[in-house]
Amino acid sequence: MQHHCGLYGISDSHANYYLINGLKKLQHRGYEGCGISYISKTNEIITYKGLGKVDEVFKDYQFEFPINMGISHVRYSTTVKSDPQLSLDKTQPLIGKISNEQFALAHNGNIPDVDKIKNEYGFIIDNHSDTFVLLKLIEHLYTTKYHNLEDTLKYIINIIPGAYCLLVLTKDKIYALRDQFGIRPLVIGKSKKIGYCFASESVALENFDFQRDVIPGEIVMIDNSFNLKTIYQCQQIPTFHFCSFEYIYFMDPHSFSNNQAIEKIRYNLGFVLGTQEKDILDQSFILAIPNSSIAGSTGFAHAIKKKYKKYILKSKTIDRTFILPTNEERKIACDNKFTLHKKHKMTNKNIYIVDDSIVRGNTLKSLVMKIKKTNPQSIHLRIISPPIISPCYYGIDFPSSQELIAYQKTIEEIKKELDVDSLKYLDLDSMTQVFGHSACTSCFTGIYNKKLLDW
Ligand code: SF4
């Protein structure tokens, strides 16, 4: 039950507005549930959460007083349809207790070997998320060993290698932790007046200025007097492992992370793929699949000196399909996800479809069938990342290996399955060169960092 989520935290005199609005900007990181925790006038933590999108859950929500501090969370999970109550229980922030005082915890990522924590500390916890295990670990270490939250968090960031960003809210502080490998994004925003916020993506900073990324292995704190302070920085940080898939697909194109604009990275991936094309057929169209592949398609089209066409329209009501629980639901969603612009004719043209990645291939199969009905001359698929051949254990809910279209298949076999005339992927080296730094590529290689899985 892995999930992929978005975090927001704020200490600012306008926290009422930003706590929910910041979360709306992170909606693409989780549709199934969302929640907020903030400090009441009497220094209690108040939490409100529900299943559904931010607009639905907080439609009629009113703060009864001005607030200064809070954290919020959007969650992505496959469990919602099968058991809504269980899903609501897992919707964050989760509330714990240390020394008779409450704290709230929100988590983005996935702890791959959560059983190790359960076994080592004797936790009997069934049917709960890895976030709940982290919550219990904080309570346990605080009570039995450290009697101090900062020392407890320092211990955690040293012993658990990944994959997480955490926000911890107490009655007068917010702590932000990013794991030593830096797998998931977390940024700090600074108000033009006073105040700070944390967000999974810079697109959620709104009127706050981007200050910097939280450094891998760093614990940062903002307090209720609007001060920001680094509490701790792990020594000997391992090789940076930022998730390639965040760059390629997950992050909002208007975000930037690790000092790079996401849109520009996708453009460059497409451009490099375009430079590898030897002969582009005459009478060809470059089609972008909205929204995540528009920048990549633009880069690809520029490299081959063409313009991309906005012939594919995306449904505003259908979200990311690879996460849906059943194949049947995924197929229906894929069939309805894209339509073709009726005005534009593709008959007898050579169509190049540029996409960011292929997971199961359902969306592309459905799209290729629709394009074929317009009688094109040929259809060519170009992917701005390498084939995904292995699952993710670090927080993105990819299917099992067997469900991945590229698992144990040659490019020729994938091409046949997708029913296209040619298929090319960007190679791994070219992709990481575009990133300009080391990154996690495990789902493309099937090679997992041992320090992250066995610790
Ligand atoms: S395995 Fe893939 S999806 Fe998971 S963190 Fe690594 S690059 Fe990202």
Coordinates of C-alpha atoms and ligand atoms in Angstrom, one line a residue:
M1 CA 0.0 0.0 0.0
Q2 CA 2.4 2.6 -1.2
H3 CA 1.3 6.1 -1.7
H4 CA 2.5 9.3 -3.1
C5 CA 1.6 12.6 -1.5
G6 CA 2.0 16.3 -1.1
L7 CA 3.0 18.3 2.0
Y8 CA 2.4 21.8 3.0
G9 CA 3.3 23.6 6.3
I10 CA 3.2 27.3 7.3
S11 CA 4.0 29.7 10.0
D12 CA 2.6 33.1 8.9
S13 CA -0.1 35.5 10.0
H14 CA -2.2 34.5 7.0
A15 CA -2.0 30.8 7.6
N16 CA -5.8 30.5 7.4
Y17 CA -5.7 31.3 3.7
Y18 CA -2.5 29.5 2.7
L19 CA -3.0 26.2 4.6
I20 CA -5.8 25.1 2.3
N21 CA -4.8 27.0 -0.8
G22 CA -1.3 25.8 -0.8
L23 CA -2.7 22.3 -0.7
K24 CA -4.9 22.9 -3.7
K25 CA -1.7 23.6 -5.7
L26 CA -0.5 20.2 -4.7
Q27 CA -3.7 18.4 -5.7
H28 CA -1.9 16.6 -8.6
R29 CA 0.1 14.7 -6.0
G30 CA -2.9 13.0 -4.4
Y31 CA -6.6 12.8 -5.1
E32 CA -7.9 10.4 -2.6
G33 CA -7.9 12.3 0.6
C34 CA -6.5 15.4 2.3
G35 CA -6.3 17.0 5.7
I36 CA -5.1 19.9 7.8
S37 CA -3.8 20.3 11.4
Y38 CA -3.4 23.6 13.1
I39 CA -3.0 25.2 16.5
S40 CA -6.1 26.5 18.3
K41 CA -6.3 29.6 20.6
T42 CA -5.7 27.3 23.6
N43 CA -2.7 25.6 22.0
E44 CA -4.5 22.4 21.0
I45 CA -4.0 20.7 17.7
I46 CA -7.2 20.7 15.6
T47 CA -7.3 18.3 12.7
Y48 CA -9.9 18.1 9.9
K49 CA -9.7 15.6 7.0
G50 CA -11.8 13.8 4.5
L51 CA -11.7 11.6 1.4
G52 CA -11.8 13.4 -2.0
K53 CA -10.2 16.4 -3.5
V54 CA -9.2 19.6 -1.6
D55 CA -12.1 21.6 -3.0
E56 CA -14.6 18.9 -2.0
V57 CA -13.3 18.2 1.5
F58 CA -12.9 21.9 2.4
K59 CA -15.9 23.3 0.4
D60 CA -17.7 24.6 3.5
Y61 CA -14.8 24.6 5.9
Q62 CA -14.5 27.7 8.1
F63 CA -11.7 28.5 10.5
E64 CA -13.3 29.9 13.6
F65 CA -10.3 32.1 14.5
P66 CA -7.1 33.4 12.9
I67 CA -4.4 30.8 12.9
N68 CA -0.6 31.2 12.6
M69 CA 0.7 27.7 12.2
G70 CA -0.4 24.4 10.5
I71 CA 0.4 21.6 8.2
S72 CA -1.6 20.0 5.5
H73 CA -1.4 16.9 3.3
V74 CA -2.9 15.4 0.1
R75 CA -2.8 11.6 -0.3
Y76 CA -2.7 9.2 -3.2
S77 CA -3.7 5.6 -2.5
T78 CA -5.2 2.6 -4.2
T79 CA -7.1 1.5 -1.0
V80 CA -9.8 4.2 -1.1
K81 CA -12.3 2.3 -3.2
S82 CA -11.9 -1.0 -1.4
D83 CA -12.2 0.4 2.2
P84 CA -13.2 4.0 2.6
Q85 CA -13.0 3.9 6.4
L86 CA -9.5 2.5 6.3
S87 CA -8.5 5.1 3.8
L88 CA -9.9 7.9 6.0
D89 CA -7.9 6.5 9.0
K90 CA -4.8 6.7 6.8
T91 CA -5.5 10.2 5.6
Q92 CA -3.0 12.6 7.1
P93 CA -2.0 14.4 9.2
L94 CA -1.9 11.7 11.8
I95 CA -2.0 12.7 15.5
G96 CA 0.4 11.3 18.1
K97 CA 1.2 12.1 21.7
I98 CA 4.4 12.8 23.5
S99 CA 4.7 13.8 27.1
N100 CA 0.9 14.4 27.2
E101 CA 1.2 16.9 24.3
Q102 CA -0.2 16.2 20.9
F103 CA 1.8 16.4 17.7
A104 CA 0.7 16.0 14.0
L105 CA 2.6 14.1 11.4
A106 CA 2.4 14.3 7.6
H107 CA 4.6 12.2 5.3
N108 CA 5.4 12.0 1.6
G109 CA 7.2 8.9 0.3
N110 CA 7.4 5.3 1.4
I111 CA 9.4 3.4 4.0
P112 CA 10.4 0.3 2.1
D113 CA 11.2 -2.0 5.0
V114 CA 8.7 -0.8 7.6
D115 CA 8.6 -4.3 9.1
K116 CA 12.1 -3.8 10.3
I117 CA 10.9 -1.0 12.5
K118 CA 8.0 -3.1 13.8
N119 CA 10.2 -6.0 14.6
E120 CA 13.0 -4.0 16.2
Y121 CA 10.6 -2.1 18.5
G122 CA 8.0 -4.9 19.0
F123 CA 5.2 -2.9 17.5
I124 CA 2.1 -5.0 16.8
I125 CA 0.5 -2.8 14.1
D126 CA -1.7 -4.3 11.4
N127 CA -3.4 -2.7 8.5
H128 CA -1.8 0.7 9.0
S129 CA 0.4 2.8 6.8
D130 CA 4.1 3.3 7.1
T131 CA 3.3 6.8 8.4
F132 CA 1.5 5.3 11.3
V133 CA 4.6 3.2 12.1
L134 CA 6.7 6.4 12.0
L135 CA 4.3 8.1 14.4
K136 CA 4.5 5.2 16.8
L137 CA 8.3 5.2 16.5
I138 CA 8.5 9.0 17.4
E139 CA 6.3 8.3 20.4
H140 CA 8.3 5.3 21.5
L141 CA 11.7 6.9 21.1
Y142 CA 10.6 10.1 22.8
T143 CA 9.2 8.2 25.8
T144 CA 11.8 5.5 26.3
K145 CA 15.0 7.2 25.2
Y146 CA 15.3 10.9 24.2
H147 CA 12.5 12.8 26.1
N148 CA 13.1 15.5 23.5
L149 CA 11.5 15.8 20.1
E150 CA 14.5 17.2 18.3
D151 CA 16.8 14.5 19.5
T152 CA 14.2 11.9 18.5
L153 CA 14.0 13.3 15.0
K154 CA 17.8 13.4 14.7
Y155 CA 17.9 9.8 15.5
I156 CA 15.2 8.9 13.0
I157 CA 16.8 10.8 10.1
N158 CA 20.1 9.0 10.8
I159 CA 18.6 5.4 11.1
I160 CA 15.9 5.4 8.4
P161 CA 17.6 6.1 5.0
G162 CA 14.4 6.7 2.9
A163 CA 12.1 7.5 1.4
Y164 CA 10.4 10.4 3.1
C165 CA 9.8 14.0 3.7
L166 CA 8.1 14.6 7.0
L167 CA 6.4 17.6 8.6
V168 CA 5.9 17.4 12.3
L169 CA 3.6 20.1 14.0
T170 CA 3.8 20.8 17.7
K171 CA 2.0 23.5 19.5
D172 CA 4.7 26.1 18.7
K173 CA 6.9 24.6 16.0
I174 CA 6.9 22.8 12.6
Y175 CA 9.8 20.5 11.8
A176 CA 10.6 19.5 8.3
L177 CA 12.8 16.4 7.5
R178 CA 14.1 15.3 4.1
D179 CA 15.8 11.9 4.0
Q180 CA 19.5 11.6 3.4
F181 CA 19.0 10.4 -0.2
G182 CA 16.8 13.4 -1.1
I183 CA 14.3 11.1 -2.9
R184 CA 11.2 13.3 -2.7
P185 CA 11.1 17.1 -3.1
L186 CA 10.6 19.6 -0.3
V187 CA 11.1 23.4 -0.6
I188 CA 11.1 26.4 1.8
G189 CA 9.3 29.6 0.9
K190 CA 9.7 33.0 2.6
S191 CA 7.0 35.5 2.9
K192 CA 7.7 39.0 1.6
K193 CA 6.9 40.3 5.1
I194 CA 7.5 37.7 7.9
G195 CA 6.7 34.0 7.9
Y196 CA 7.8 30.8 6.1
C197 CA 6.2 27.8 4.5
F198 CA 7.3 24.3 3.5
A199 CA 5.8 22.7 0.4
S200 CA 6.5 19.5 -1.7
E201 CA 6.7 21.7 -4.8
S202 CA 7.5 25.3 -5.4
V203 CA 4.2 25.7 -7.4
A204 CA 2.5 25.8 -4.0
L205 CA 4.5 28.7 -2.6
E206 CA 2.1 31.3 -4.2
N207 CA 3.1 34.7 -2.8
F208 CA 6.0 33.3 -0.9
D209 CA 9.5 33.6 -2.4
F210 CA 11.3 30.4 -3.1
Q211 CA 14.1 30.3 -0.5
R212 CA 15.7 26.9 -1.1
D213 CA 15.2 23.1 -1.1
V214 CA 15.4 21.4 2.2
I215 CA 18.8 19.7 1.9
P216 CA 18.9 15.9 2.0
G217 CA 19.5 14.8 5.6
E218 CA 18.5 18.2 7.0
I219 CA 16.0 19.0 9.8
V220 CA 14.6 22.5 9.5
M221 CA 12.3 24.2 12.0
I222 CA 10.0 27.2 11.8
D223 CA 8.5 28.5 15.1
N224 CA 5.4 30.5 16.0
S225 CA 7.5 33.7 16.0
F226 CA 8.1 33.1 12.3
N227 CA 11.8 32.2 12.6
L228 CA 13.5 29.6 10.4
K229 CA 16.4 27.5 11.8
T230 CA 18.3 24.5 10.7
I231 CA 18.2 22.1 13.6
Y232 CA 20.4 19.4 12.2
Q233 CA 22.3 18.2 9.1
C234 CA 23.4 14.6 8.7
Q235 CA 27.1 14.2 8.1
Q236 CA 28.3 12.1 5.1
I237 CA 25.3 12.4 2.9
P238 CA 25.0 9.5 0.4
T239 CA 24.8 10.0 -3.4
F240 CA 21.8 12.2 -4.3
H241 CA 18.8 10.0 -5.3
F242 CA 16.2 12.4 -6.4
C243 CA 13.3 10.5 -8.1
S244 CA 13.6 10.7 -11.9
F245 CA 9.9 10.2 -12.2
E246 CA 9.2 13.4 -10.3
Y247 CA 11.0 15.3 -13.0
I248 CA 9.5 13.3 -15.9
Y249 CA 5.9 13.1 -14.8
F250 CA 4.8 13.8 -11.3
M251 CA 5.7 17.4 -10.5
D252 CA 3.7 20.3 -11.8
P253 CA 5.5 21.7 -14.9
H254 CA 5.6 25.1 -13.2
S255 CA 7.5 23.9 -10.2
F256 CA 11.3 23.9 -9.8
S257 CA 13.4 21.6 -7.7
N258 CA 17.1 21.2 -7.1
N259 CA 17.5 24.6 -8.8
Q260 CA 16.0 23.4 -12.0
A261 CA 12.6 24.3 -13.7
I262 CA 10.6 21.1 -14.3
E263 CA 9.3 22.4 -17.6
K264 CA 12.8 23.1 -18.8
I265 CA 14.0 19.6 -17.9
R266 CA 11.1 18.0 -19.8
Y267 CA 11.8 20.3 -22.8
N268 CA 15.4 19.2 -22.7
L269 CA 14.6 15.5 -22.5
G270 CA 12.4 15.9 -25.6
F271 CA 15.0 18.0 -27.4
V272 CA 17.7 15.4 -26.8
L273 CA 15.4 12.6 -28.0
G274 CA 14.6 14.7 -31.1
T275 CA 18.3 15.2 -31.9
Q276 CA 18.6 11.4 -32.0
E277 CA 16.1 11.2 -34.9
K278 CA 17.8 10.4 -38.2
D279 CA 15.0 10.8 -40.7
I280 CA 11.7 12.4 -40.0
L281 CA 9.1 11.4 -42.6
D282 CA 7.5 14.1 -44.8
Q283 CA 3.9 15.1 -44.0
S284 CA 4.5 14.5 -40.3
F285 CA 2.8 15.9 -37.2
I286 CA 4.2 16.0 -33.7
L287 CA 1.4 15.4 -31.2
A288 CA 1.8 16.2 -27.5
I289 CA -0.1 14.3 -24.9
P290 CA -1.4 16.8 -22.4
N291 CA -0.3 17.8 -19.8
S292 CA 2.9 16.3 -18.6
S293 CA 4.4 15.7 -22.1
I294 CA 3.7 19.1 -23.6
A295 CA 7.1 20.5 -22.7
G296 CA 8.8 17.3 -23.9
S297 CA 6.9 17.4 -27.2
T298 CA 7.9 21.0 -27.7
G299 CA 11.6 20.1 -27.2
F300 CA 11.3 17.2 -29.5
A301 CA 9.5 19.3 -32.2
H302 CA 12.1 22.1 -31.9
A303 CA 15.0 19.6 -32.3
I304 CA 13.5 18.3 -35.6
K305 CA 12.5 21.9 -36.6
K306 CA 8.7 21.3 -36.5
K307 CA 5.9 22.6 -34.3
Y308 CA 3.9 20.3 -32.1
K309 CA 0.2 20.2 -32.6
K310 CA -2.5 20.5 -29.9
Y311 CA -4.7 17.9 -31.5
I312 CA -5.1 15.8 -28.4
L313 CA -7.5 17.1 -25.8
K314 CA -7.5 15.9 -22.2
S315 CA -10.6 15.4 -20.1
K316 CA -10.7 17.9 -17.3
T317 CA -12.5 15.3 -15.0
I318 CA -10.2 12.3 -15.4
D319 CA -7.1 12.2 -13.3
R320 CA -4.0 10.0 -13.5
T321 CA -5.2 6.6 -14.6
F322 CA -2.3 4.3 -13.7
I323 CA -3.3 4.5 -10.0
L324 CA -6.9 3.2 -10.4
P325 CA -7.5 0.0 -8.6
T326 CA -8.8 -2.4 -11.3
N327 CA -7.8 -2.9 -14.9
E328 CA -11.4 -2.5 -16.0
E329 CA -11.6 1.0 -14.3
R330 CA -8.3 1.9 -15.8
K331 CA -9.4 1.0 -19.3
I332 CA -12.6 2.9 -19.1
A333 CA -10.8 6.0 -17.7
C334 CA -8.1 5.7 -20.5
D335 CA -10.8 5.5 -23.2
N336 CA -12.4 8.7 -21.9
K337 CA -9.3 10.5 -20.9
F338 CA -8.3 11.9 -24.4
T339 CA -10.3 13.0 -27.4
L340 CA -9.0 14.2 -30.8
H341 CA -9.6 17.7 -32.0
K342 CA -12.3 17.3 -34.5
K343 CA -11.2 20.2 -36.8
H344 CA -7.8 18.7 -37.5
K345 CA -7.3 16.0 -40.1
M346 CA -4.7 13.3 -39.7
T347 CA -5.6 11.3 -42.8
N348 CA -2.5 10.2 -44.7
K349 CA -0.1 12.0 -42.3
N350 CA 2.8 10.5 -40.4
I351 CA 2.0 11.0 -36.7
Y352 CA 4.7 11.3 -34.0
I353 CA 3.2 11.0 -30.5
V354 CA 5.6 12.2 -27.8
D355 CA 4.9 11.0 -24.3
D356 CA 6.7 11.3 -21.0
S357 CA 6.7 7.6 -20.1
I358 CA 4.8 4.3 -20.5
V359 CA 3.6 2.4 -17.4
R360 CA 1.0 -0.2 -18.4
G361 CA 0.4 1.3 -21.9
N362 CA -3.4 1.4 -21.5
T363 CA -3.7 5.1 -22.2
L364 CA -1.5 4.9 -25.3
K365 CA -3.2 1.9 -26.7
S366 CA -6.6 3.6 -26.4
L367 CA -5.1 6.8 -28.0
V368 CA -3.5 4.9 -30.8
M369 CA -6.8 3.2 -31.6
K370 CA -8.5 6.6 -31.8
I371 CA -5.8 8.1 -34.1
K372 CA -6.0 5.0 -36.4
K373 CA -9.7 5.7 -37.0
T374 CA -8.6 8.9 -38.8
N375 CA -6.6 6.9 -41.3
P376 CA -3.1 8.2 -40.8
Q377 CA -0.2 7.0 -43.0
S378 CA 1.8 5.8 -39.9
I379 CA 2.0 6.3 -36.2
H380 CA 5.4 6.7 -34.3
L381 CA 5.8 6.8 -30.6
R382 CA 8.6 8.7 -28.9
I383 CA 9.1 8.5 -25.1
I384 CA 11.3 11.0 -23.3
S385 CA 12.5 8.5 -20.6
P386 CA 13.7 4.9 -20.7
P387 CA 11.4 1.9 -20.5
I388 CA 10.0 1.3 -16.9
I389 CA 10.8 -2.3 -16.1
S390 CA 10.6 -2.5 -12.3
P391 CA 8.3 -1.3 -9.5
C392 CA 9.1 1.6 -7.2
Y393 CA 9.6 1.0 -3.5
Y394 CA 10.1 4.6 -2.6
G395 CA 6.7 6.1 -2.8
I396 CA 5.2 6.0 -6.3
D397 CA 2.5 3.4 -6.7
F398 CA 3.7 1.7 -9.8
P399 CA 2.1 -1.7 -10.5
S400 CA 3.9 -5.0 -10.1
S401 CA 6.6 -5.9 -12.6
Q402 CA 4.2 -8.2 -14.6
E403 CA 1.8 -5.3 -15.2
L404 CA 4.5 -3.0 -16.6
I405 CA 4.4 -3.1 -20.4
A406 CA 8.2 -3.0 -20.7
Y407 CA 8.8 -5.8 -18.2
Q408 CA 10.8 -8.5 -19.9
K409 CA 9.8 -7.3 -23.4
T410 CA 11.9 -6.0 -26.3
I411 CA 11.2 -2.7 -27.9
E412 CA 9.9 -4.6 -30.9
E413 CA 7.4 -6.5 -28.7
I414 CA 6.2 -3.3 -27.0
K415 CA 5.8 -1.7 -30.4
K416 CA 3.6 -4.5 -31.6
E417 CA 1.5 -4.5 -28.4
L418 CA 0.9 -0.8 -28.8
D419 CA 0.2 -1.3 -32.5
V420 CA 2.5 1.5 -33.7
D421 CA 4.9 1.7 -36.7
S422 CA 7.9 2.7 -34.6
L423 CA 8.9 3.2 -31.0
K424 CA 11.9 4.9 -29.5
Y425 CA 12.7 5.7 -25.9
L426 CA 15.3 8.1 -24.5
D427 CA 18.3 6.1 -23.1
L428 CA 19.2 6.2 -19.5
D429 CA 22.5 8.1 -19.9
S430 CA 20.9 10.8 -22.0
M431 CA 18.2 11.2 -19.4
T432 CA 20.6 11.6 -16.4
Q433 CA 22.8 13.9 -18.4
V434 CA 19.8 16.2 -18.8
F435 CA 19.2 16.1 -15.1
G436 CA 22.8 17.2 -14.5
H437 CA 23.1 15.2 -11.3
S438 CA 22.7 11.7 -9.9
A439 CA 19.2 10.5 -9.5
C440 CA 17.2 7.4 -8.6
T441 CA 16.6 5.3 -11.7
S442 CA 15.7 2.0 -10.1
C443 CA 12.3 1.6 -12.0
F444 CA 14.3 1.9 -15.3
T445 CA 17.1 -0.4 -14.3
G446 CA 15.7 -2.8 -11.8
I447 CA 18.7 -2.1 -9.7
Y448 CA 17.9 -0.9 -6.2
N449 CA 20.2 0.8 -3.7
K450 CA 20.8 -1.8 -1.0
K451 CA 21.3 0.9 1.6
L452 CA 17.7 2.0 1.0
L453 CA 16.1 -1.4 1.1
D454 CA 18.2 -3.3 3.7
W455 CA 19.2 -1.1 6.6
Ligands
SF4_1 S1 12.2 3.8 -8.5 FE1 11.5 5.2 -10.1 S2 9.6 6.1 -9.4 FE2 10.6 5.2 -7.6 S3 11.9 6.8 -6.7 FE3 13.2 5.7 -8.1 S4 13.0 6.9 -10.1 FE4 11.3 7.4 -8.7

